Amino acid sequence: SNSIDDEGLRASLTWDASENFTVSASYTYQSMEADDFDAFNPETGRKVTGSWLAHGIESEFDNFNLTLVYDFGIATLTSSTNSYEFDSKTVIDLDAIGNNAPWAAYSFPWAMTRLDAHENFVQELRLVSNSDSRVNWVVGYFMRDSDNDFDWTHYTDPEFVVARKITGLVSRPDIGVDNVFVNTPLRTNEDKERAFYAEVSYRITDALTVSVGAREGTVESTDFRDGRGGNAIGSMIEAQKLFFATNGENDEYPVTFEP
């Protein structure tokens, strides 16, 4: 079906702990699941697509923030802590790749399941002057840790595998996918950022202020891919060539999906 289930939750809380100290917390959650977001092709019939599978997507998002503010009188200290997690699973019909490739005459059902997982943590401490004088300043510290995982799996239709008598394709039971002909390496990306910063401003007149600032920090980034892999696109093309050579180009393989 073309139905979409969307759920969300949002909550926030502010506590004035004292005359000088305020605590604020917020949380956001969203979950979305679409059974099929592909448009149907009027030439094949109402609500009948030209695809052999449903284009589904599932995603989940969590975000949490904690902000602490303390007024010292001459300056205000703010601590902001933020974390989020985002996970998604997407099923995509990639038949258009084969249909527009040099070997388009031997194209075959091609789909991809993509998994994305993102985690991010950000912490900032910021001290801002409260002076009414001409001189004001800001000093602070910033840190960010980011972890991102990407997993792409390319596979074909089981009916096509049976019709072409193809063997040797692998399975991914962890994501519920069989007949995999391209198993890309799992990619993990990690970023770490740390920085100190400061700024001083001088109000020359009510309409003119001069500011100077500096930021010193480090950024570390790693990109890792595991040893998993495999590419059998050539074998899929050869299977099509062999079939057409034996049976002609009268391909009666079903290529439509009825939701």
PDB file of N, CA and C in Angstrom, residues 78-134:
ATOM      1  N   THR A  78      26.879  29.550  30.038  1.00  0.00           N
ATOM      2  CA  THR A  78      25.884  28.677  29.418  1.00  0.00           C
ATOM      3  C   THR A  78      26.537  27.359  29.029  1.00  0.00           C
ATOM      4  N   SER A  79      25.914  26.268  29.424  1.00  0.00           N
ATOM      5  CA  SER A  79      26.347  24.926  29.010  1.00  0.00           C
ATOM      6  C   SER A  79      25.231  24.311  28.177  1.00  0.00           C
ATOM      7  N   SER A  80      25.568  23.908  26.962  1.00  0.00           N
ATOM      8  CA  SER A  80      24.582  23.300  26.069  1.00  0.00           C
ATOM      9  C   SER A  80      25.060  21.909  25.676  1.00  0.00           C
ATOM     10  N   THR A  81      24.267  20.902  26.018  1.00  0.00           N
ATOM     11  CA  THR A  81      24.576  19.509  25.695  1.00  0.00           C
ATOM     12  C   THR A  81      23.510  18.978  24.751  1.00  0.00           C
ATOM     13  N   ASN A  82      23.932  18.457  23.606  1.00  0.00           N
ATOM     14  CA  ASN A  82      22.976  17.999  22.604  1.00  0.00           C
ATOM     15  C   ASN A  82      23.414  16.659  22.030  1.00  0.00           C
ATOM     16  N   SER A  83      22.480  15.731  21.922  1.00  0.00           N
ATOM     17  CA  SER A  83      22.784  14.433  21.307  1.00  0.00           C
ATOM     18  C   SER A  83      21.615  14.012  20.425  1.00  0.00           C
ATOM     19  N   TYR A  84      21.940  13.347  19.316  1.00  0.00           N
ATOM     20  CA  TYR A  84      20.874  12.811  18.484  1.00  0.00           C
ATOM     21  C   TYR A  84      21.306  11.504  17.843  1.00  0.00           C
ATOM     22  N   GLU A  85      20.314  10.684  17.555  1.00  0.00           N
ATOM     23  CA  GLU A  85      20.518   9.423  16.843  1.00  0.00           C
ATOM     24  C   GLU A  85      19.489   9.353  15.716  1.00  0.00           C
ATOM     25  N   PHE A  86      19.959   8.924  14.559  1.00  0.00           N
ATOM     26  CA  PHE A  86      19.072   8.774  13.412  1.00  0.00           C
ATOM     27  C   PHE A  86      19.398   7.463  12.708  1.00  0.00           C
ATOM     28  N   ASP A  87      18.393   6.606  12.545  1.00  0.00           N
ATOM     29  CA  ASP A  87      18.547   5.321  11.865  1.00  0.00           C
ATOM     30  C   ASP A  87      17.497   5.214  10.775  1.00  0.00           C
ATOM     31  N   SER A  88      17.907   4.707   9.621  1.00  0.00           N
ATOM     32  CA  SER A  88      16.945   4.560   8.528  1.00  0.00           C
ATOM     33  C   SER A  88      17.262   3.331   7.690  1.00  0.00           C
ATOM     34  N   LYS A  89      16.209   2.794   7.082  1.00  0.00           N
ATOM     35  CA  LYS A  89      16.323   1.688   6.130  1.00  0.00           C
ATOM     36  C   LYS A  89      15.489   2.051   4.916  1.00  0.00           C
ATOM     37  N   THR A  90      16.108   2.060   3.747  1.00  0.00           N
ATOM     38  CA  THR A  90      15.436   2.473   2.518  1.00  0.00           C
ATOM     39  C   THR A  90      15.588   1.401   1.445  1.00  0.00           C
ATOM     40  N   VAL A  91      14.493   1.092   0.772  1.00  0.00           N
ATOM     41  CA  VAL A  91      14.502   0.155  -0.356  1.00  0.00           C
ATOM     42  C   VAL A  91      14.282   0.957  -1.634  1.00  0.00           C
ATOM     43  N   ILE A  92      15.181   0.804  -2.606  1.00  0.00           N
ATOM     44  CA  ILE A  92      15.144   1.619  -3.821  1.00  0.00           C
ATOM     45  C   ILE A  92      15.229   0.716  -5.052  1.00  0.00           C
ATOM     46  N   ASP A  93      14.386   1.001  -6.038  1.00  0.00           N
ATOM     47  CA  ASP A  93      14.444   0.314  -7.329  1.00  0.00           C
ATOM     48  C   ASP A  93      15.484   1.029  -8.201  1.00  0.00           C
ATOM     49  N   LEU A  94      16.518   0.305  -8.602  1.00  0.00           N
ATOM     50  CA  LEU A  94      17.593   0.885  -9.413  1.00  0.00           C
ATOM     51  C   LEU A  94      17.575   0.370 -10.851  1.00  0.00           C
ATOM     52  N   ASP A  95      16.424  -0.090 -11.315  1.00  0.00           N
ATOM     53  CA  ASP A  95      16.345  -0.601 -12.691  1.00  0.00           C
ATOM     54  C   ASP A  95      16.809   0.431 -13.711  1.00  0.00           C
ATOM     55  N   ALA A  96      16.602   1.719 -13.413  1.00  0.00           N
ATOM     56  CA  ALA A  96      16.971   2.768 -14.364  1.00  0.00           C
ATOM     57  C   ALA A  96      18.469   2.769 -14.665  1.00  0.00           C
ATOM     58  N   ILE A  97      19.278   2.276 -13.703  1.00  0.00           N
ATOM     59  CA  ILE A  97      20.723   2.219 -13.944  1.00  0.00           C
ATOM     60  C   ILE A  97      21.021   1.288 -15.117  1.00  0.00           C
ATOM     61  N   GLY A  98      20.447   0.079 -15.049  1.00  0.00           N
ATOM     62  CA  GLY A  98      20.674  -0.876 -16.129  1.00  0.00           C
ATOM     63  C   GLY A  98      20.018  -0.466 -17.422  1.00  0.00           C
ATOM     64  N   ASN A  99      18.846   0.157 -17.325  1.00  0.00           N
ATOM     65  CA  ASN A  99      18.119   0.542 -18.535  1.00  0.00           C
ATOM     66  C   ASN A  99      18.835   1.631 -19.318  1.00  0.00           C
ATOM     67  N   ASN A 100      19.740   2.361 -18.659  1.00  0.00           N
ATOM     68  CA  ASN A 100      20.471   3.441 -19.328  1.00  0.00           C
ATOM     69  C   ASN A 100      21.966   3.148 -19.436  1.00  0.00           C
ATOM     70  N   ALA A 101      22.353   1.914 -19.152  1.00  0.00           N
ATOM     71  CA  ALA A 101      23.762   1.529 -19.222  1.00  0.00           C
ATOM     72  C   ALA A 101      24.107   1.036 -20.625  1.00  0.00           C
ATOM     73  N   PRO A 102      25.404   0.925 -20.930  1.00  0.00           N
ATOM     74  CA  PRO A 102      25.802   0.392 -22.249  1.00  0.00           C
ATOM     75  C   PRO A 102      25.250  -1.006 -22.493  1.00  0.00           C
ATOM     76  N   TRP A 103      25.009  -1.743 -21.435  1.00  0.00           N
ATOM     77  CA  TRP A 103      24.469  -3.098 -21.581  1.00  0.00           C
ATOM     78  C   TRP A 103      22.957  -3.122 -21.329  1.00  0.00           C
ATOM     79  N   ALA A 104      22.245  -2.026 -21.704  1.00  0.00           N
ATOM     80  CA  ALA A 104      20.814  -1.890 -21.426  1.00  0.00           C
ATOM     81  C   ALA A 104      19.998  -3.030 -22.024  1.00  0.00           C
ATOM     82  N   ALA A 105      20.452  -3.584 -23.154  1.00  0.00           N
ATOM     83  CA  ALA A 105      19.710  -4.684 -23.791  1.00  0.00           C
ATOM     84  C   ALA A 105      19.648  -5.909 -22.895  1.00  0.00           C
ATOM     85  N   TYR A 106      20.560  -5.995 -21.932  1.00  0.00           N
ATOM     86  CA  TYR A 106      20.605  -7.156 -21.038  1.00  0.00           C
ATOM     87  C   TYR A 106      20.377  -6.732 -19.577  1.00  0.00           C
ATOM     88  N   SER A 107      19.642  -5.641 -19.387  1.00  0.00           N
ATOM     89  CA  SER A 107      19.383  -5.171 -18.023  1.00  0.00           C
ATOM     90  C   SER A 107      18.526  -6.181 -17.271  1.00  0.00           C
ATOM     91  N   PHE A 108      18.541  -6.082 -15.972  1.00  0.00           N
ATOM     92  CA  PHE A 108      17.859  -7.052 -15.117  1.00  0.00           C
ATOM     93  C   PHE A 108      17.300  -6.324 -13.892  1.00  0.00           C
ATOM     94  N   PRO A 109      16.395  -6.952 -13.144  1.00  0.00           N
ATOM     95  CA  PRO A 109      15.827  -6.309 -11.948  1.00  0.00           C
ATOM     96  C   PRO A 109      16.934  -5.997 -10.933  1.00  0.00           C
ATOM     97  N   TRP A 110      16.982  -4.747 -10.513  1.00  0.00           N
ATOM     98  CA  TRP A 110      18.074  -4.286  -9.654  1.00  0.00           C
ATOM     99  C   TRP A 110      17.470  -3.449  -8.527  1.00  0.00           C
ATOM    100  N   ALA A 111      17.741  -3.837  -7.304  1.00  0.00           N
ATOM    101  CA  ALA A 111      17.253  -3.079  -6.153  1.00  0.00           C
ATOM    102  C   ALA A 111      18.383  -2.899  -5.147  1.00  0.00           C
ATOM    103  N   MET A 112      18.209  -1.920  -4.279  1.00  0.00           N
ATOM    104  CA  MET A 112      19.189  -1.675  -3.234  1.00  0.00           C
ATOM    105  C   MET A 112      18.485  -1.432  -1.904  1.00  0.00           C
ATOM    106  N   THR A 113      18.981  -2.051  -0.865  1.00  0.00           N
ATOM    107  CA  THR A 113      18.565  -1.717   0.489  1.00  0.00           C
ATOM    108  C   THR A 113      19.703  -0.949   1.138  1.00  0.00           C
ATOM    109  N   ARG A 114      19.382   0.236   1.638  1.00  0.00           N
ATOM    110  CA  ARG A 114      20.394   1.105   2.233  1.00  0.00           C
ATOM    111  C   ARG A 114      20.088   1.301   3.718  1.00  0.00           C
ATOM    112  N   LEU A 115      21.099   1.083   4.547  1.00  0.00           N
ATOM    113  CA  LEU A 115      20.985   1.312   5.980  1.00  0.00           C
ATOM    114  C   LEU A 115      21.890   2.470   6.371  1.00  0.00           C
ATOM    115  N   ASP A 116      21.357   3.408   7.122  1.00  0.00           N
ATOM    116  CA  ASP A 116      22.127   4.540   7.628  1.00  0.00           C
ATOM    117  C   ASP A 116      21.933   4.631   9.140  1.00  0.00           C
ATOM    118  N   ALA A 117      23.022   4.837   9.851  1.00  0.00           N
ATOM    119  CA  ALA A 117      22.962   5.027  11.298  1.00  0.00           C
ATOM    120  C   ALA A 117      23.884   6.179  11.676  1.00  0.00           C
ATOM    121  N   HIS A 118      23.322   7.182  12.348  1.00  0.00           N
ATOM    122  CA  HIS A 118      24.091   8.379  12.700  1.00  0.00           C
ATOM    123  C   HIS A 118      23.937   8.671  14.189  1.00  0.00           C
ATOM    124  N   GLU A 119      25.055   8.935  14.833  1.00  0.00           N
ATOM    125  CA  GLU A 119      25.053   9.375  16.231  1.00  0.00           C
ATOM    126  C   GLU A 119      25.911  10.629  16.337  1.00  0.00           C
ATOM    127  N   ASN A 120      25.404  11.613  17.049  1.00  0.00           N
ATOM    128  CA  ASN A 120      26.112  12.884  17.161  1.00  0.00           C
ATOM    129  C   ASN A 120      25.981  13.418  18.589  1.00  0.00           C
ATOM    130  N   PHE A 121      27.106  13.865  19.143  1.00  0.00           N
ATOM    131  CA  PHE A 121      27.110  14.452  20.481  1.00  0.00           C
ATOM    132  C   PHE A 121      27.861  15.774  20.424  1.00  0.00           C
ATOM    133  N   VAL A 122      27.222  16.838  20.920  1.00  0.00           N
ATOM    134  CA  VAL A 122      27.819  18.176  20.891  1.00  0.00           C
ATOM    135  C   VAL A 122      27.739  18.787  22.280  1.00  0.00           C
ATOM    136  N   GLN A 123      28.852  19.338  22.743  1.00  0.00           N
ATOM    137  CA  GLN A 123      28.899  20.035  24.029  1.00  0.00           C
ATOM    138  C   GLN A 123      29.559  21.391  23.836  1.00  0.00           C
ATOM    139  N   GLU A 124      28.931  22.425  24.386  1.00  0.00           N
ATOM    140  CA  GLU A 124      29.505  23.759  24.309  1.00  0.00           C
ATOM    141  C   GLU A 124      29.392  24.449  25.661  1.00  0.00           C
ATOM    142  N   LEU A 125      30.482  25.104  26.071  1.00  0.00           N
ATOM    143  CA  LEU A 125      30.508  25.965  27.246  1.00  0.00           C
ATOM    144  C   LEU A 125      30.826  27.372  26.766  1.00  0.00           C
ATOM    145  N   ARG A 126      30.014  28.335  27.197  1.00  0.00           N
ATOM    146  CA  ARG A 126      30.180  29.694  26.695  1.00  0.00           C
ATOM    147  C   ARG A 126      30.001  30.683  27.853  1.00  0.00           C
ATOM    148  N   LEU A 127      30.992  31.576  28.043  1.00  0.00           N
ATOM    149  CA  LEU A 127      30.930  32.602  29.073  1.00  0.00           C
ATOM    150  C   LEU A 127      30.877  33.961  28.372  1.00  0.00           C
ATOM    151  N   VAL A 128      29.798  34.716  28.636  1.00  0.00           N
ATOM    152  CA  VAL A 128      29.554  35.987  27.951  1.00  0.00           C
ATOM    153  C   VAL A 128      29.465  37.102  28.991  1.00  0.00           C
ATOM    154  N   SER A 129      30.192  38.158  28.761  1.00  0.00           N
ATOM    155  CA  SER A 129      30.182  39.281  29.705  1.00  0.00           C
ATOM    156  C   SER A 129      28.831  39.995  29.696  1.00  0.00           C
ATOM    157  N   ASN A 130      28.485  40.566  30.858  1.00  0.00           N
ATOM    158  CA  ASN A 130      27.233  41.306  30.990  1.00  0.00           C
ATOM    159  C   ASN A 130      27.454  42.799  31.203  1.00  0.00           C
ATOM    160  N   SER A 131      28.640  43.251  30.900  1.00  0.00           N
ATOM    161  CA  SER A 131      28.994  44.636  31.189  1.00  0.00           C
ATOM    162  C   SER A 131      28.237  45.621  30.304  1.00  0.00           C
ATOM    163  N   ASP A 132      27.930  46.789  30.892  1.00  0.00           N
ATOM    164  CA  ASP A 132      27.325  47.881  30.122  1.00  0.00           C
ATOM    165  C   ASP A 132      28.391  48.823  29.565  1.00  0.00           C
ATOM    166  N   SER A 133      29.650  48.449  29.779  1.00  0.00           N
ATOM    167  CA  SER A 133      30.731  49.306  29.308  1.00  0.00           C
ATOM    168  C   SER A 133      30.903  49.148  27.800  1.00  0.00           C
ATOM    169  N   ARG A 134      31.876  49.844  27.271  1.00  0.00           N
ATOM    170  CA  ARG A 134      32.132  49.766  25.832  1.00  0.00           C
ATOM    171  C   ARG A 134      32.776  48.440  25.431  1.00  0.00           C
TER     172      ARG A 134
END
